[in-house]
Amino acid sequence: MAKETPPKVEKGFLQAESYLKDQTKTIELVGDWEYYPGLLISPTEMESLEKTREPHFFKVPGIWTDSFWDRGFLAGDGYATFSLKIQHGQKGIPLSLKIPEMETAYNLFVDGVKVSSNGSVTTSYQTGKPEYRPRIIDFFPKEDQTSIVLQISNYHHRKGGPAQIVIFGKTSEIHHQYESAILRDMLLVGSILFMGIYHLFLYWNRKKDPFTFWFALTCLLIALRVFITGNKYLIQLFPDLPWEIHLKLSYLSFFLITPIFSKYIYLLFKPYFSRRVYEFVKYLGFAFCFIVLVTRSSFYTYLMIPFQAFTLAGAIYTFLVIIRAIRDSLPGSILFFISFTIFIASFINDILVNNLIIYGPLTIHFGIFTMFFVQSVYIARNFSKGFVEAENFAVALSDKNQVLQKVQNQLTDLNERLETRVKDKTEELQGKLDQIGKDMRLAKSIIQSVTKIPDLEPYLKVDILYKPIAEVGGDIFFIKRIQDFYYRFFLGDATGHGLQAALYSMMIQSEFERVSAVAMRPNDLLFYMNQHFYDKNADLQIYFPAMVMDFDFHQKILRYAGGGVQNQIHIKKDGSTSLFENTGPIIGILEHYRYGVFESKVESGDRIFLFTDGIFEELNESDGVQAWGALLEVIQNTTNLPFAEVVPSIKTMLFERMNKSQWKDDSTLIFIEIT
């Protein structure tokens, strides 16, 4: 049997008597209603007006909004009266009207009696008051025909007029449909809300998967939007909630979904989703939300169509991202594509219905539920796979532990056999260590003897900070009195520590003593030593930085030469600071290299600081320049201290800056004061 097509309103009249004989049927009052723009007509005035004035007709649902380009933000402002007669043949039988929201205030009259109103219907903005409060109106018709008069005014929304469908039918069926809608919405809200809370707990317990947080946040927003829109459950819970706040919540719950859901998709498909595109979607989406917060409804309601276009553009880009993921066989991408397609299809349907381009049911609730249910299953499946993999790893680990236990038993047997041999070897090794200790102490005494400070009076006072990290360190220094008025200081940094450093130090000391007698200037001494270690010790690859400073008190000058060392510090009597810069490469690396020499006048009160790199590198291991600067600052802070307090103060300040109790490298500082 062919399904009977519901009748439509034609020229303000609906013939529905035959259709409504079926007790289970309801009818949507769509079609051409009588329309009186710019007039608010009461039912008593309607009969006389119909006789004197030819009515216009208006297709309901519809809006009277003019072009934005013609009237700007006043495009939806206005007021009008709509009239309809229904031939239903249900005299004395309880009937009902399901009245949705009108844009944005209305008065409803049934058979001349005012049965419902929302807000204040007026002819001016100053007295108009908007309100959204869907209702069901029950009445008993006294005749087989019912007349309906609907007065509507709008000054607060881009859309004005009867934009929603009014449903007419038996009271029991209308209430049944309404209760079914409530049940559907509550199931939807509860399901999505539960999914959101569930994934919040997932994120709380596993923050390594941040996309679960954004998915949960999107679920909560969707649940809030279902609660705000449709049957307006929020208004039923809070009847005194201002219309402006309710509308802002409605728009914000929609505008926030796009940037937040895009974050979820971005994290899910990060290798394919451009960060720049995501940032654009995020900031533009939040910009829309900000405009809603700071402007009035008569302005921000015009943002809906641009935002819908913006959201569709983002959806198209998302489709391209998912297609790329499917091409690369990303797990779950096909399932995501199917659910996202259903969601976007329902979203487009609702855009077309809300903008009165097509007529039909709103499907976004079902699209939302399908999308988020599938996504929830997808995320749960990923977690389940993780648990399965963890179980498999646990089984594999148990097997490995059993094998390990067998190996451990074998090792125990071997250890028991080795204990006796280890004991014997330990005794043998202890004897050798004792001998090495004796050798180290001997080396230390030799080094101490060759580094003994001669009598420097009356020209110089010297204090030394020497911190080797072993019994014998790699830093070596010599102070030699060449003549009564001529003194030579040598400071080098040999490779290694312990016996190796001791052997290298003795080789360096031997060569220093040999060439010091013939080298009249510091650069000559470095030249001879460099040539010796280059020629004689090439196989040993002995390279070391060194510096030589000669004091000639006959001429009251000092001469300085440095090979591969950092700048040394000269603080003059007047407090000014100058630096002794490097004059050549480290010793032993280049053949026949002629080192430069630096000469400077000295006078009583001048202070000179010679040091190896170990004295300052601990201050900043990653930045040697910054570390050297810190040492310079420490030394400059001692300018006004007595001679005896300078080295202890430097040591204390270095330890405070390093926040350490010991150096990791040999460190030497020679403090010289001209008397």
mmCIF file with all atom_site columns, N, CA and C in Angstrom, residues 368-400:
data_model
loop_
_atom_site.group_PDB
_atom_site.id
_atom_site.type_symbol
_atom_site.label_atom_id
_atom_site.label_alt_id
_atom_site.label_comp_id
_atom_site.label_asym_id
_atom_site.label_entity_id
_atom_site.label_seq_id
_atom_site.pdbx_PDB_ins_code
_atom_site.Cartn_x
_atom_site.Cartn_y
_atom_site.Cartn_z
_atom_site.occupancy
_atom_site.B_iso_or_equiv
_atom_site.pdbx_formal_charge
_atom_site.auth_seq_id
_atom_site.auth_comp_id
_atom_site.auth_asym_id
_atom_site.auth_atom_id
_atom_site.pdbx_PDB_model_num
ATOM 1  N N  . ILE A 1 368 ? 26.658 12.852  14.832 1.00 0.00 ? 368 ILE A N  1
ATOM 2  C CA . ILE A 1 368 ? 27.568 13.037  15.967 1.00 0.00 ? 368 ILE A CA 1
ATOM 3  C C  . ILE A 1 368 ? 27.758 11.725  16.716 1.00 0.00 ? 368 ILE A C  1
ATOM 4  N N  . PHE A 1 369 ? 26.628 11.080  17.018 1.00 0.00 ? 369 PHE A N  1
ATOM 5  C CA . PHE A 1 369 ? 26.727 9.839   17.787 1.00 0.00 ? 369 PHE A CA 1
ATOM 6  C C  . PHE A 1 369 ? 27.529 8.787   17.024 1.00 0.00 ? 369 PHE A C  1
ATOM 7  N N  . THR A 1 370 ? 27.250 8.657   15.726 1.00 0.00 ? 370 THR A N  1
ATOM 8  C CA . THR A 1 370 ? 27.983 7.665   14.921 1.00 0.00 ? 370 THR A CA 1
ATOM 9  C C  . THR A 1 370 ? 29.472 7.976   14.902 1.00 0.00 ? 370 THR A C  1
ATOM 10 N N  . MET A 1 371 ? 29.788 9.246   14.659 1.00 0.00 ? 371 MET A N  1
ATOM 11 C CA . MET A 1 371 ? 31.191 9.648   14.577 1.00 0.00 ? 371 MET A CA 1
ATOM 12 C C  . MET A 1 371 ? 31.924 9.367   15.882 1.00 0.00 ? 371 MET A C  1
ATOM 13 N N  . PHE A 1 372 ? 31.339 9.806   16.970 1.00 0.00 ? 372 PHE A N  1
ATOM 14 C CA . PHE A 1 372 ? 32.060 9.700   18.234 1.00 0.00 ? 372 PHE A CA 1
ATOM 15 C C  . PHE A 1 372 ? 32.012 8.282   18.798 1.00 0.00 ? 372 PHE A C  1
ATOM 16 N N  . PHE A 1 373 ? 30.973 7.530   18.472 1.00 0.00 ? 373 PHE A N  1
ATOM 17 C CA . PHE A 1 373 ? 30.963 6.135   18.888 1.00 0.00 ? 373 PHE A CA 1
ATOM 18 C C  . PHE A 1 373 ? 32.068 5.367   18.174 1.00 0.00 ? 373 PHE A C  1
ATOM 19 N N  . VAL A 1 374 ? 32.194 5.602   16.860 1.00 0.00 ? 374 VAL A N  1
ATOM 20 C CA . VAL A 1 374 ? 33.248 4.917   16.093 1.00 0.00 ? 374 VAL A CA 1
ATOM 21 C C  . VAL A 1 374 ? 34.623 5.340   16.593 1.00 0.00 ? 374 VAL A C  1
ATOM 22 N N  . GLN A 1 375 ? 34.785 6.662   16.862 1.00 0.00 ? 375 GLN A N  1
ATOM 23 C CA . GLN A 1 375 ? 36.084 7.117   17.364 1.00 0.00 ? 375 GLN A CA 1
ATOM 24 C C  . GLN A 1 375 ? 36.398 6.524   18.730 1.00 0.00 ? 375 GLN A C  1
ATOM 25 N N  . SER A 1 376 ? 35.369 6.400   19.563 1.00 0.00 ? 376 SER A N  1
ATOM 26 C CA . SER A 1 376 ? 35.573 5.800   20.878 1.00 0.00 ? 376 SER A CA 1
ATOM 27 C C  . SER A 1 376 ? 36.003 4.347   20.744 1.00 0.00 ? 376 SER A C  1
ATOM 28 N N  . VAL A 1 377 ? 35.342 3.635   19.808 1.00 0.00 ? 377 VAL A N  1
ATOM 29 C CA . VAL A 1 377 ? 35.718 2.239   19.562 1.00 0.00 ? 377 VAL A CA 1
ATOM 30 C C  . VAL A 1 377 ? 37.147 2.170   19.043 1.00 0.00 ? 377 VAL A C  1
ATOM 31 N N  . TYR A 1 378 ? 37.507 3.124   18.150 1.00 0.00 ? 378 TYR A N  1
ATOM 32 C CA . TYR A 1 378 ? 38.858 3.139   17.592 1.00 0.00 ? 378 TYR A CA 1
ATOM 33 C C  . TYR A 1 378 ? 39.910 3.342   18.682 1.00 0.00 ? 378 TYR A C  1
ATOM 34 N N  . ILE A 1 379 ? 39.655 4.310   19.569 1.00 0.00 ? 379 ILE A N  1
ATOM 35 C CA . ILE A 1 379 ? 40.613 4.567   20.651 1.00 0.00 ? 379 ILE A CA 1
ATOM 36 C C  . ILE A 1 379 ? 40.675 3.366   21.600 1.00 0.00 ? 379 ILE A C  1
ATOM 37 N N  . ALA A 1 380 ? 39.478 2.801   21.917 1.00 0.00 ? 380 ALA A N  1
ATOM 38 C CA . ALA A 1 380 ? 39.454 1.639   22.810 1.00 0.00 ? 380 ALA A CA 1
ATOM 39 C C  . ALA A 1 380 ? 40.201 0.468   22.190 1.00 0.00 ? 380 ALA A C  1
ATOM 40 N N  . ARG A 1 381 ? 40.052 0.316   20.867 1.00 0.00 ? 381 ARG A N  1
ATOM 41 C CA . ARG A 1 381 ? 40.766 -0.777  20.200 1.00 0.00 ? 381 ARG A CA 1
ATOM 42 C C  . ARG A 1 381 ? 42.277 -0.583  20.304 1.00 0.00 ? 381 ARG A C  1
ATOM 43 N N  . ASN A 1 382 ? 42.717 0.660   20.149 1.00 0.00 ? 382 ASN A N  1
ATOM 44 C CA . ASN A 1 382 ? 44.156 0.917   20.286 1.00 0.00 ? 382 ASN A CA 1
ATOM 45 C C  . ASN A 1 382 ? 44.652 0.569   21.685 1.00 0.00 ? 382 ASN A C  1
ATOM 46 N N  . PHE A 1 383 ? 43.848 0.945   22.704 1.00 0.00 ? 383 PHE A N  1
ATOM 47 C CA . PHE A 1 383 ? 44.241 0.600   24.069 1.00 0.00 ? 383 PHE A CA 1
ATOM 48 C C  . PHE A 1 383 ? 44.214 -0.912  24.268 1.00 0.00 ? 383 PHE A C  1
ATOM 49 N N  . SER A 1 384 ? 43.218 -1.574  23.671 1.00 0.00 ? 384 SER A N  1
ATOM 50 C CA . SER A 1 384 ? 43.140 -3.028  23.804 1.00 0.00 ? 384 SER A CA 1
ATOM 51 C C  . SER A 1 384 ? 44.343 -3.691  23.154 1.00 0.00 ? 384 SER A C  1
ATOM 52 N N  . LYS A 1 385 ? 44.716 -3.162  21.979 1.00 0.00 ? 385 LYS A N  1
ATOM 53 C CA . LYS A 1 385 ? 45.910 -3.704  21.325 1.00 0.00 ? 385 LYS A CA 1
ATOM 54 C C  . LYS A 1 385 ? 47.132 -3.525  22.205 1.00 0.00 ? 385 LYS A C  1
ATOM 55 N N  . GLY A 1 386 ? 47.168 -2.385  22.894 1.00 0.00 ? 386 GLY A N  1
ATOM 56 C CA . GLY A 1 386 ? 48.293 -2.162  23.816 1.00 0.00 ? 386 GLY A CA 1
ATOM 57 C C  . GLY A 1 386 ? 48.307 -3.188  24.939 1.00 0.00 ? 386 GLY A C  1
ATOM 58 N N  . PHE A 1 387 ? 47.094 -3.498  25.482 1.00 0.00 ? 387 PHE A N  1
ATOM 59 C CA . PHE A 1 387 ? 47.028 -4.497  26.544 1.00 0.00 ? 387 PHE A CA 1
ATOM 60 C C  . PHE A 1 387 ? 47.430 -5.878  26.025 1.00 0.00 ? 387 PHE A C  1
ATOM 61 N N  . VAL A 1 388 ? 46.959 -6.222  24.802 1.00 0.00 ? 388 VAL A N  1
ATOM 62 C CA . VAL A 1 388 ? 47.317 -7.528  24.221 1.00 0.00 ? 388 VAL A CA 1
ATOM 63 C C  . VAL A 1 388 ? 48.825 -7.615  24.022 1.00 0.00 ? 388 VAL A C  1
ATOM 64 N N  . GLU A 1 389 ? 49.398 -6.526  23.487 1.00 0.00 ? 389 GLU A N  1
ATOM 65 C CA . GLU A 1 389 ? 50.851 -6.518  23.296 1.00 0.00 ? 389 GLU A CA 1
ATOM 66 C C  . GLU A 1 389 ? 51.568 -6.628  24.635 1.00 0.00 ? 389 GLU A C  1
ATOM 67 N N  . ALA A 1 390 ? 51.032 -5.956  25.654 1.00 0.00 ? 390 ALA A N  1
ATOM 68 C CA . ALA A 1 390 ? 51.646 -6.052  26.982 1.00 0.00 ? 390 ALA A CA 1
ATOM 69 C C  . ALA A 1 390 ? 51.581 -7.494  27.510 1.00 0.00 ? 390 ALA A C  1
ATOM 70 N N  . GLU A 1 391 ? 50.437 -8.159  27.278 1.00 0.00 ? 391 GLU A N  1
ATOM 71 C CA . GLU A 1 391 ? 50.323 -9.553  27.712 1.00 0.00 ? 391 GLU A CA 1
ATOM 72 C C  . GLU A 1 391 ? 51.319 -10.429 26.960 1.00 0.00 ? 391 GLU A C  1
ATOM 73 N N  . ASN A 1 392 ? 51.431 -10.188 25.639 1.00 0.00 ? 392 ASN A N  1
ATOM 74 C CA . ASN A 1 392 ? 52.399 -10.974 24.856 1.00 0.00 ? 392 ASN A CA 1
ATOM 75 C C  . ASN A 1 392 ? 53.818 -10.724 25.343 1.00 0.00 ? 392 ASN A C  1
ATOM 76 N N  . PHE A 1 393 ? 54.105 -9.467  25.638 1.00 0.00 ? 393 PHE A N  1
ATOM 77 C CA . PHE A 1 393 ? 55.435 -9.146  26.168 1.00 0.00 ? 393 PHE A CA 1
ATOM 78 C C  . PHE A 1 393 ? 55.658 -9.829  27.518 1.00 0.00 ? 393 PHE A C  1
ATOM 79 N N  . ALA A 1 394 ? 54.588 -9.876  28.323 1.00 0.00 ? 394 ALA A N  1
ATOM 80 C CA . ALA A 1 394 ? 54.714 -10.516 29.635 1.00 0.00 ? 394 ALA A CA 1
ATOM 81 C C  . ALA A 1 394 ? 55.031 -11.997 29.490 1.00 0.00 ? 394 ALA A C  1
ATOM 82 N N  . VAL A 1 395 ? 54.332 -12.659 28.529 1.00 0.00 ? 395 VAL A N  1
ATOM 83 C CA . VAL A 1 395 ? 54.608 -14.086 28.287 1.00 0.00 ? 395 VAL A CA 1
ATOM 84 C C  . VAL A 1 395 ? 56.034 -14.266 27.792 1.00 0.00 ? 395 VAL A C  1
ATOM 85 N N  . ALA A 1 396 ? 56.437 -13.409 26.837 1.00 0.00 ? 396 ALA A N  1
ATOM 86 C CA . ALA A 1 396 ? 57.807 -13.503 26.321 1.00 0.00 ? 396 ALA A CA 1
ATOM 87 C C  . ALA A 1 396 ? 58.822 -13.236 27.423 1.00 0.00 ? 396 ALA A C  1
ATOM 88 N N  . LEU A 1 397 ? 58.483 -12.263 28.292 1.00 0.00 ? 397 LEU A N  1
ATOM 89 C CA . LEU A 1 397 ? 59.392 -11.947 29.390 1.00 0.00 ? 397 LEU A CA 1
ATOM 90 C C  . LEU A 1 397 ? 59.507 -13.121 30.360 1.00 0.00 ? 397 LEU A C  1
ATOM 91 N N  . SER A 1 398 ? 58.383 -13.825 30.593 1.00 0.00 ? 398 SER A N  1
ATOM 92 C CA . SER A 1 398 ? 58.421 -14.995 31.471 1.00 0.00 ? 398 SER A CA 1
ATOM 93 C C  . SER A 1 398 ? 59.339 -16.068 30.902 1.00 0.00 ? 398 SER A C  1
ATOM 94 N N  . ASP A 1 399 ? 59.213 -16.284 29.577 1.00 0.00 ? 399 ASP A N  1
ATOM 95 C CA . ASP A 1 399 ? 60.100 -17.272 28.933 1.00 0.00 ? 399 ASP A CA 1
ATOM 96 C C  . ASP A 1 399 ? 61.555 -16.842 29.049 1.00 0.00 ? 399 ASP A C  1
ATOM 97 N N  . LYS A 1 400 ? 61.801 -15.552 28.821 1.00 0.00 ? 400 LYS A N  1
ATOM 98 C CA . LYS A 1 400 ? 63.175 -15.054 28.924 1.00 0.00 ? 400 LYS A CA 1
ATOM 99 C C  . LYS A 1 400 ? 63.699 -15.180 30.352 1.00 0.00 ? 400 LYS A C  1
#
